[in-house]
Amino acid sequence: MTLKPQNELTERDLKRGLVMVIWDGLASEVVTSLTGGAFLVAMALLLGANNVQIGLLAALPMITNIFQLLSIVLVRKYQNRRAISVLCLALARIPLAIIGVLVLLGGGSIHMLIFFLFFHFFFSSVSGLSWNSWMKDMIPEKMLGEYFSRRSRYTQTLNVALSIVLALLLDFIRSRYPAHELTTFAVFFMVAGIIGVIGAYLLSRAPEPQSYLSKARLFTLLKMPLKNENFRRLLVFNSAWIFALNIATPFFTVFMLQGMGLPLSYIIVLTIISQLCSIMTLRMWGIFSDRYSNKSIIAISAPLYILCILAWSFVGIYSRMYINLGLLVLIHVFSGISTAGINLSLTNIGLKLLPKKMLLCTSR
């Protein structure tokens, strides 16, 4: 199988590509479910992580985003977005398996975890930029909203099912074999690494339209989208949004585990509730995106999510636990609804605003 771009995509090529991108999305969701969120925090705490190290783990995806510039250099040189995206995606998943192996062999530590996760997020960042450009050219613009909402429904449904199984498994391990809890997390990381590499292979079977790259200077190309006023607004909003979220959200799980003393299974159930609400509203957001505008969705979803964050100030202050749990359920319900709209809208706006003459997005 060759990874070279194709001059023209047939309808059969497009259908195959759409299916393969969904399969890779499912594999990516397995990786995220097994190694992210509450599971990552719980494992880090078992390895002796302090608050600074928990914050660093949460910040790694943002820190490594600067290396997306490397993707531009690679695409300019090799003019093959699919090869770069697939190769870097595979390299991003291998460190996860290494983490699992090292923990099983007794060499696990919080410093080791941070070290290898840095490379995981580094290669993910390099892969992500070329993937976005590739998807923009491959998927017709008129179906972006519907397609990505359907893909998100599939991946989040898998996340819910997998979270239930993992929560039951962890409860069993904790009650029967508590000494093997860290070993269980190590197995999660190994499985995630293997499935992630399989997902990269499936993604390699999706076609790439031939791109015709600009010969302008790199700095000139980087300035090009900034000339678009709507893109500048998106950039400012997205930067402020990510900054605001990462001040507090990484520590919500730590608060529930250590401050409130909730079992991990409770936290997983709350996550499932959030995912279910997201799944149930994704189709609605996708229809609204194609029929109205993505900015309208953000205008509704962003304030709603901010209210959810403010509501965390009232969690844990009540003497009766069922009141605190009820508030947590409400927070996760509306968080799921709002994040579904925000994530879908930001993805669609970014893809639609990307100039056709940009380095990574030019095709006939």
Short mmCIF file of C-alpha atoms in Angstrom, two decimals:
data_model
loop_
_atom_site.label_atom_id
_atom_site.label_comp_id
_atom_site.label_asym_id
_atom_site.label_seq_id
_atom_site.Cartn_x
_atom_site.Cartn_y
_atom_site.Cartn_z
CA MET A 1 0.00 0.00 0.00
CA THR A 2 1.36 3.42 -1.00
CA LEU A 3 0.91 6.56 1.06
CA LYS A 4 1.31 8.90 -1.92
CA PRO A 5 -1.42 11.50 -2.56
CA GLN A 6 -3.91 10.90 -5.39
CA ASN A 7 -4.62 13.39 -8.15
CA GLU A 8 -8.36 12.78 -7.96
CA LEU A 9 -10.57 10.97 -5.46
CA THR A 10 -13.34 8.76 -6.75
CA GLU A 11 -16.59 8.33 -4.87
CA ARG A 12 -15.35 4.91 -3.77
CA ASP A 13 -12.12 6.44 -2.45
CA LEU A 14 -14.09 9.01 -0.48
CA LYS A 15 -16.40 6.41 1.06
CA ARG A 16 -13.45 4.27 2.10
CA GLY A 17 -11.70 7.29 3.56
CA LEU A 18 -14.73 8.33 5.60
CA VAL A 19 -15.00 4.83 7.07
CA MET A 20 -11.28 4.60 7.88
CA VAL A 21 -11.28 8.00 9.61
CA ILE A 22 -14.13 6.80 11.83
CA TRP A 23 -12.26 3.58 12.66
CA ASP A 24 -9.19 5.58 13.61
CA GLY A 25 -11.44 7.82 15.72
CA LEU A 26 -12.68 4.74 17.58
CA ALA A 27 -9.11 3.57 18.15
CA SER A 28 -8.17 7.05 19.37
CA GLU A 29 -11.10 6.97 21.77
CA VAL A 30 -9.85 3.69 23.23
CA VAL A 31 -6.44 5.30 23.75
CA THR A 32 -8.01 8.32 25.45
CA SER A 33 -10.33 6.23 27.60
CA LEU A 34 -7.56 3.95 28.86
CA THR A 35 -4.87 6.56 29.46
CA GLY A 36 -6.60 9.90 30.03
CA GLY A 37 -8.96 11.68 32.36
CA ALA A 38 -9.63 10.11 35.75
CA PHE A 39 -7.50 7.05 34.97
CA LEU A 40 -4.40 9.13 34.27
CA VAL A 41 -4.88 11.18 37.43
CA ALA A 42 -5.50 8.06 39.53
CA MET A 43 -2.37 6.40 38.16
CA ALA A 44 -0.30 9.54 38.71
CA LEU A 45 -1.48 9.70 42.32
CA LEU A 46 -0.52 6.05 42.83
CA LEU A 47 2.94 6.95 41.53
CA GLY A 48 3.17 9.72 44.14
CA ALA A 49 2.37 12.78 42.03
CA ASN A 50 1.92 16.14 43.77
CA ASN A 51 -0.28 19.03 42.60
CA VAL A 52 2.49 20.60 40.52
CA GLN A 53 3.07 17.33 38.67
CA ILE A 54 -0.68 16.84 38.13
CA GLY A 55 -0.82 20.34 36.66
CA LEU A 56 2.18 19.57 34.43
CA LEU A 57 0.49 16.42 33.11
CA ALA A 58 -2.58 18.49 32.27
CA ALA A 59 -0.44 21.16 30.59
CA LEU A 60 1.59 18.80 28.39
CA PRO A 61 -0.90 18.84 25.47
CA MET A 62 -0.77 22.64 25.43
CA ILE A 63 3.02 22.84 25.85
CA THR A 64 3.66 20.46 22.96
CA ASN A 65 1.28 22.30 20.62
CA ILE A 66 4.14 24.63 19.70
CA PHE A 67 5.71 21.70 17.85
CA GLN A 68 2.89 21.83 15.31
CA LEU A 69 5.24 24.19 13.45
CA LEU A 70 7.40 21.15 12.76
CA SER A 71 4.49 19.66 10.83
CA ILE A 72 4.58 22.65 8.47
CA VAL A 73 8.28 22.12 7.80
CA LEU A 74 7.77 18.41 7.16
CA VAL A 75 4.85 18.93 4.78
CA ARG A 76 6.78 21.57 2.83
CA LYS A 77 9.68 19.16 2.43
CA TYR A 78 7.86 15.89 1.72
CA GLN A 79 4.45 17.13 0.45
CA ASN A 80 2.70 14.13 1.95
CA ARG A 81 0.28 14.93 4.75
CA ARG A 82 -1.00 11.38 5.10
CA ALA A 83 2.45 9.83 5.60
CA ILE A 84 3.41 12.49 8.17
CA SER A 85 0.13 12.20 10.04
CA VAL A 86 0.09 8.38 10.13
CA LEU A 87 3.77 7.99 11.05
CA CYS A 88 3.63 10.56 13.84
CA LEU A 89 0.37 9.09 15.12
CA ALA A 90 2.00 5.66 15.42
CA LEU A 91 5.05 7.19 17.15
CA ALA A 92 2.68 8.97 19.56
CA ARG A 93 1.08 5.71 20.67
CA ILE A 94 4.28 3.69 21.20
CA PRO A 95 5.33 5.62 24.38
CA LEU A 96 2.05 4.56 26.01
CA ALA A 97 2.97 0.90 25.62
CA ILE A 98 6.47 1.66 26.96
CA ILE A 99 4.96 3.24 30.08
CA GLY A 100 2.88 0.12 30.68
CA VAL A 101 5.87 -2.19 30.25
CA LEU A 102 8.08 -0.14 32.59
CA VAL A 103 5.42 -0.06 35.32
CA LEU A 104 4.95 -3.82 35.03
CA LEU A 105 8.72 -4.30 35.35
CA GLY A 106 8.78 -2.17 38.51
CA GLY A 107 10.40 0.88 36.92
CA GLY A 108 7.39 3.13 37.13
CA SER A 109 7.66 6.63 38.58
CA ILE A 110 5.89 9.94 38.10
CA HIS A 111 8.98 11.34 36.35
CA MET A 112 8.96 8.42 33.92
CA LEU A 113 5.26 9.01 33.26
CA ILE A 114 5.77 12.70 32.49
CA PHE A 115 8.83 11.96 30.31
CA PHE A 116 7.10 9.48 27.99
CA LEU A 117 3.81 11.37 27.91
CA PHE A 118 5.75 14.37 26.64
CA PHE A 119 6.73 12.36 23.55
CA HIS A 120 3.19 11.03 23.25
CA PHE A 121 1.77 14.55 23.06
CA PHE A 122 4.73 15.81 20.98
CA PHE A 123 4.08 13.40 18.12
CA SER A 124 0.31 13.84 18.52
CA SER A 125 0.73 17.58 17.99
CA VAL A 126 2.84 17.11 14.86
CA SER A 127 0.32 14.62 13.51
CA GLY A 128 -2.71 16.74 14.33
CA LEU A 129 -1.92 19.70 12.09
CA SER A 130 -1.34 17.64 8.96
CA TRP A 131 -4.43 15.56 9.81
CA ASN A 132 -6.61 18.69 9.96
CA SER A 133 -5.35 19.83 6.56
CA TRP A 134 -5.80 16.35 5.10
CA MET A 135 -9.38 16.09 6.39
CA LYS A 136 -10.26 19.55 5.06
CA ASP A 137 -9.31 18.50 1.55
CA MET A 138 -10.77 15.00 1.72
CA ILE A 139 -14.19 15.68 3.28
CA PRO A 140 -16.65 17.87 1.32
CA GLU A 141 -17.35 21.09 3.22
CA LYS A 142 -21.13 20.69 2.98
CA MET A 143 -21.02 17.52 5.10
CA LEU A 144 -18.42 18.56 7.70
CA GLY A 145 -20.96 19.21 10.45
CA GLU A 146 -22.98 16.04 9.94
CA TYR A 147 -19.93 13.81 9.43
CA PHE A 148 -17.97 14.94 12.48
CA SER A 149 -21.07 14.88 14.68
CA ARG A 150 -21.67 11.26 13.58
CA ARG A 151 -18.02 10.39 14.19
CA SER A 152 -18.22 11.97 17.65
CA ARG A 153 -21.38 10.01 18.45
CA TYR A 154 -19.65 6.75 17.59
CA THR A 155 -16.51 7.54 19.56
CA GLN A 156 -18.37 8.79 22.62
CA THR A 157 -20.69 5.79 22.60
CA LEU A 158 -17.61 3.59 22.67
CA ASN A 159 -16.21 5.74 25.47
CA VAL A 160 -19.35 5.19 27.56
CA ALA A 161 -19.36 1.41 27.05
CA LEU A 162 -15.63 1.14 27.71
CA SER A 163 -15.84 3.34 30.81
CA ILE A 164 -18.52 1.10 32.33
CA VAL A 165 -16.41 -2.02 31.77
CA LEU A 166 -13.25 -0.38 33.11
CA ALA A 167 -15.05 1.00 36.18
CA LEU A 168 -16.41 -2.46 37.03
CA LEU A 169 -12.99 -3.99 36.47
CA LEU A 170 -11.25 -1.44 38.71
CA ASP A 171 -13.83 -1.89 41.45
CA PHE A 172 -13.23 -5.65 41.33
CA ILE A 173 -9.45 -5.20 41.44
CA ARG A 174 -9.64 -2.72 44.31
CA SER A 175 -11.93 -4.93 46.40
CA ARG A 176 -10.22 -8.27 45.71
CA TYR A 177 -6.64 -7.45 44.70
CA PRO A 178 -5.82 -3.89 45.85
CA ALA A 179 -2.08 -4.48 45.51
CA HIS A 180 -2.52 -4.91 41.74
CA GLU A 181 -4.26 -1.62 41.08
CA LEU A 182 -1.15 -0.01 39.58
CA THR A 183 -0.54 -3.14 37.51
CA THR A 184 -4.05 -2.76 36.08
CA PHE A 185 -3.28 0.77 34.95
CA ALA A 186 -0.06 -0.50 33.35
CA VAL A 187 -2.06 -3.03 31.33
CA PHE A 188 -4.40 -0.21 30.26
CA PHE A 189 -1.44 1.72 28.86
CA MET A 190 -0.05 -1.31 27.03
CA VAL A 191 -3.42 -2.09 25.43
CA ALA A 192 -3.87 1.58 24.50
CA GLY A 193 -0.50 1.66 22.76
CA ILE A 194 -1.23 -1.47 20.72
CA ILE A 195 -4.74 -0.41 19.67
CA GLY A 196 -3.45 3.08 18.89
CA VAL A 197 -0.87 1.73 16.42
CA ILE A 198 -3.61 -0.39 14.79
CA GLY A 199 -5.71 2.77 14.47
CA ALA A 200 -2.81 4.53 12.73
CA TYR A 201 -2.64 1.68 10.22
CA LEU A 202 -6.38 1.96 9.52
CA LEU A 203 -6.00 5.71 9.01
CA SER A 204 -3.25 5.06 6.47
CA ARG A 205 -5.88 3.43 4.22
CA ALA A 206 -7.78 6.71 3.85
CA PRO A 207 -6.87 8.55 0.62
CA GLU A 208 -5.22 11.95 0.43
CA PRO A 209 -6.01 14.43 -2.35
CA GLN A 210 -2.97 15.83 -4.12
CA SER A 211 -1.95 19.15 -2.57
CA TYR A 212 -0.21 21.99 -4.37
CA LEU A 213 1.93 23.81 -1.87
CA SER A 214 2.70 27.48 -1.88
CA LYS A 215 6.33 28.46 -2.35
CA ALA A 216 6.00 31.52 -0.15
CA ARG A 217 8.19 31.96 2.90
CA LEU A 218 7.15 30.16 6.04
CA PHE A 219 6.68 33.38 8.02
CA THR A 220 4.49 34.79 5.22
CA LEU A 221 2.32 31.69 5.28
CA LEU A 222 1.96 31.85 9.05
CA LYS A 223 0.75 35.46 8.78
CA MET A 224 -1.77 34.65 6.06
CA PRO A 225 -4.64 33.40 8.28
CA LEU A 226 -4.08 36.32 10.67
CA LYS A 227 -5.27 38.66 7.92
CA ASN A 228 -8.70 37.10 8.27
CA GLU A 229 -10.59 38.96 10.99
CA ASN A 230 -12.80 35.97 11.78
CA PHE A 231 -9.75 33.74 12.16
CA ARG A 232 -8.17 36.24 14.57
CA ARG A 233 -11.35 36.20 16.63
CA LEU A 234 -11.32 32.42 16.65
CA LEU A 235 -7.68 32.40 17.73
CA VAL A 236 -8.31 34.83 20.60
CA PHE A 237 -11.39 32.95 21.75
CA ASN A 238 -9.72 29.55 21.58
CA SER A 239 -6.62 30.78 23.44
CA ALA A 240 -8.66 32.38 26.22
CA TRP A 241 -10.92 29.35 26.38
CA ILE A 242 -8.10 26.83 26.75
CA PHE A 243 -6.30 29.02 29.29
CA ALA A 244 -9.42 29.42 31.41
CA LEU A 245 -10.29 25.73 31.36
CA ASN A 246 -6.81 24.53 32.27
CA ILE A 247 -6.60 26.70 35.38
CA ALA A 248 -9.11 24.55 37.28
CA THR A 249 -10.41 21.55 35.35
CA PRO A 250 -7.31 19.32 35.76
CA PHE A 251 -7.85 19.37 39.52
CA PHE A 252 -11.55 18.48 39.58
CA THR A 253 -10.71 14.77 39.57
CA VAL A 254 -8.08 15.27 42.28
CA PHE A 255 -10.67 17.14 44.38
CA MET A 256 -13.24 14.36 44.01
CA LEU A 257 -10.70 11.64 44.77
CA GLN A 258 -8.84 13.27 47.66
CA GLY A 259 -11.01 16.15 48.86
CA MET A 260 -14.38 14.41 48.76
CA GLY A 261 -13.08 10.85 49.06
CA LEU A 262 -15.24 9.57 46.20
CA PRO A 263 -14.46 6.12 44.76
CA LEU A 264 -13.03 6.12 41.25
CA SER A 265 -16.14 4.25 40.06
CA TYR A 266 -18.31 7.24 41.07
CA ILE A 267 -16.13 9.54 39.00
CA ILE A 268 -16.33 7.21 36.02
CA VAL A 269 -20.14 7.13 36.32
CA LEU A 270 -20.20 10.93 36.33
CA THR A 271 -18.00 10.93 33.23
CA ILE A 272 -20.38 8.48 31.56
CA ILE A 273 -23.32 10.77 32.35
CA SER A 274 -21.47 13.65 30.71
CA GLN A 275 -20.65 11.54 27.66
CA LEU A 276 -24.24 10.34 27.29
CA CYS A 277 -25.54 13.90 27.36
CA SER A 278 -22.92 14.84 24.78
CA ILE A 279 -23.92 11.96 22.52
CA MET A 280 -27.63 12.79 22.74
CA THR A 281 -27.05 16.40 21.70
CA LEU A 282 -24.30 15.96 19.08
CA ARG A 283 -26.74 15.28 16.25
CA MET A 284 -28.69 18.38 17.21
CA TRP A 285 -25.52 20.51 17.24
CA GLY A 286 -24.45 19.03 13.88
CA ILE A 287 -27.80 19.93 12.28
CA PHE A 288 -27.66 23.44 13.74
CA SER A 289 -24.08 23.81 12.49
CA ASP A 290 -25.02 23.02 8.89
CA ARG A 291 -28.33 24.90 8.96
CA TYR A 292 -27.42 28.03 10.96
CA SER A 293 -23.92 28.92 12.18
CA ASN A 294 -21.18 27.59 14.42
CA LYS A 295 -20.85 30.95 16.18
CA SER A 296 -24.46 30.75 17.34
CA ILE A 297 -23.74 27.36 18.90
CA ILE A 298 -20.69 28.76 20.73
CA ALA A 299 -22.75 31.73 21.96
CA ILE A 300 -25.06 29.23 23.68
CA SER A 301 -22.58 26.54 24.73
CA ALA A 302 -19.71 28.64 26.12
CA PRO A 303 -21.71 30.55 28.78
CA LEU A 304 -23.38 27.28 29.78
CA TYR A 305 -20.02 25.61 30.35
CA ILE A 306 -18.74 28.60 32.30
CA LEU A 307 -21.74 28.28 34.60
CA CYS A 308 -20.81 24.63 35.11
CA ILE A 309 -17.31 25.63 36.19
CA LEU A 310 -18.70 28.23 38.61
CA ALA A 311 -21.02 25.58 40.04
CA TRP A 312 -17.97 23.60 41.21
CA SER A 313 -17.54 26.28 43.91
CA PHE A 314 -20.61 24.83 45.63
CA VAL A 315 -19.57 21.18 45.45
CA GLY A 316 -18.59 19.65 48.78
CA ILE A 317 -19.96 22.44 51.00
CA TYR A 318 -23.09 20.53 51.99
CA SER A 319 -23.10 18.17 54.95
CA ARG A 320 -25.29 15.62 53.17
CA MET A 321 -23.44 13.70 50.49
CA TYR A 322 -26.48 13.11 48.27
CA ILE A 323 -26.81 16.88 47.75
CA ASN A 324 -23.18 17.12 46.65
CA LEU A 325 -23.64 14.12 44.35
CA GLY A 326 -26.80 15.61 42.88
CA LEU A 327 -24.96 18.84 42.12
CA LEU A 328 -22.13 16.86 40.50
CA VAL A 329 -24.64 15.06 38.29
CA LEU A 330 -26.16 18.37 37.13
CA ILE A 331 -22.71 19.80 36.43
CA HIS A 332 -21.73 16.81 34.33
CA VAL A 333 -25.05 16.78 32.45
CA PHE A 334 -24.72 20.38 31.30
CA SER A 335 -20.96 20.07 30.79
CA GLY A 336 -21.56 17.23 28.34
CA ILE A 337 -24.20 19.21 26.46
CA SER A 338 -22.10 22.35 26.20
CA THR A 339 -18.73 20.76 25.35
CA ALA A 340 -20.35 18.80 22.51
CA GLY A 341 -21.43 22.05 20.88
CA ILE A 342 -18.18 23.90 21.59
CA ASN A 343 -15.83 21.19 20.31
CA LEU A 344 -17.85 20.56 17.16
CA SER A 345 -18.14 24.28 16.40
CA LEU A 346 -14.45 25.05 16.96
CA THR A 347 -13.44 22.18 14.68
CA ASN A 348 -15.82 23.26 11.92
CA ILE A 349 -14.92 26.96 12.13
CA GLY A 350 -11.20 26.21 12.06
CA LEU A 351 -11.53 23.99 8.99
CA LYS A 352 -13.80 26.42 7.14
CA LEU A 353 -11.63 29.47 7.83
CA LEU A 354 -8.36 27.82 6.81
CA PRO A 355 -7.29 29.65 3.62
CA LYS A 356 -7.09 27.57 0.45
CA LYS A 357 -3.69 29.07 -0.28
CA MET A 358 -2.27 28.07 3.05
CA LEU A 359 0.71 25.73 3.02
CA LEU A 360 -1.11 22.73 4.41
CA CYS A 361 -4.45 23.17 2.71
CA THR A 362 -4.04 23.82 -0.98
CA SER A 363 -5.63 21.43 -3.48
CA ARG A 364 -7.38 21.54 -6.83
#
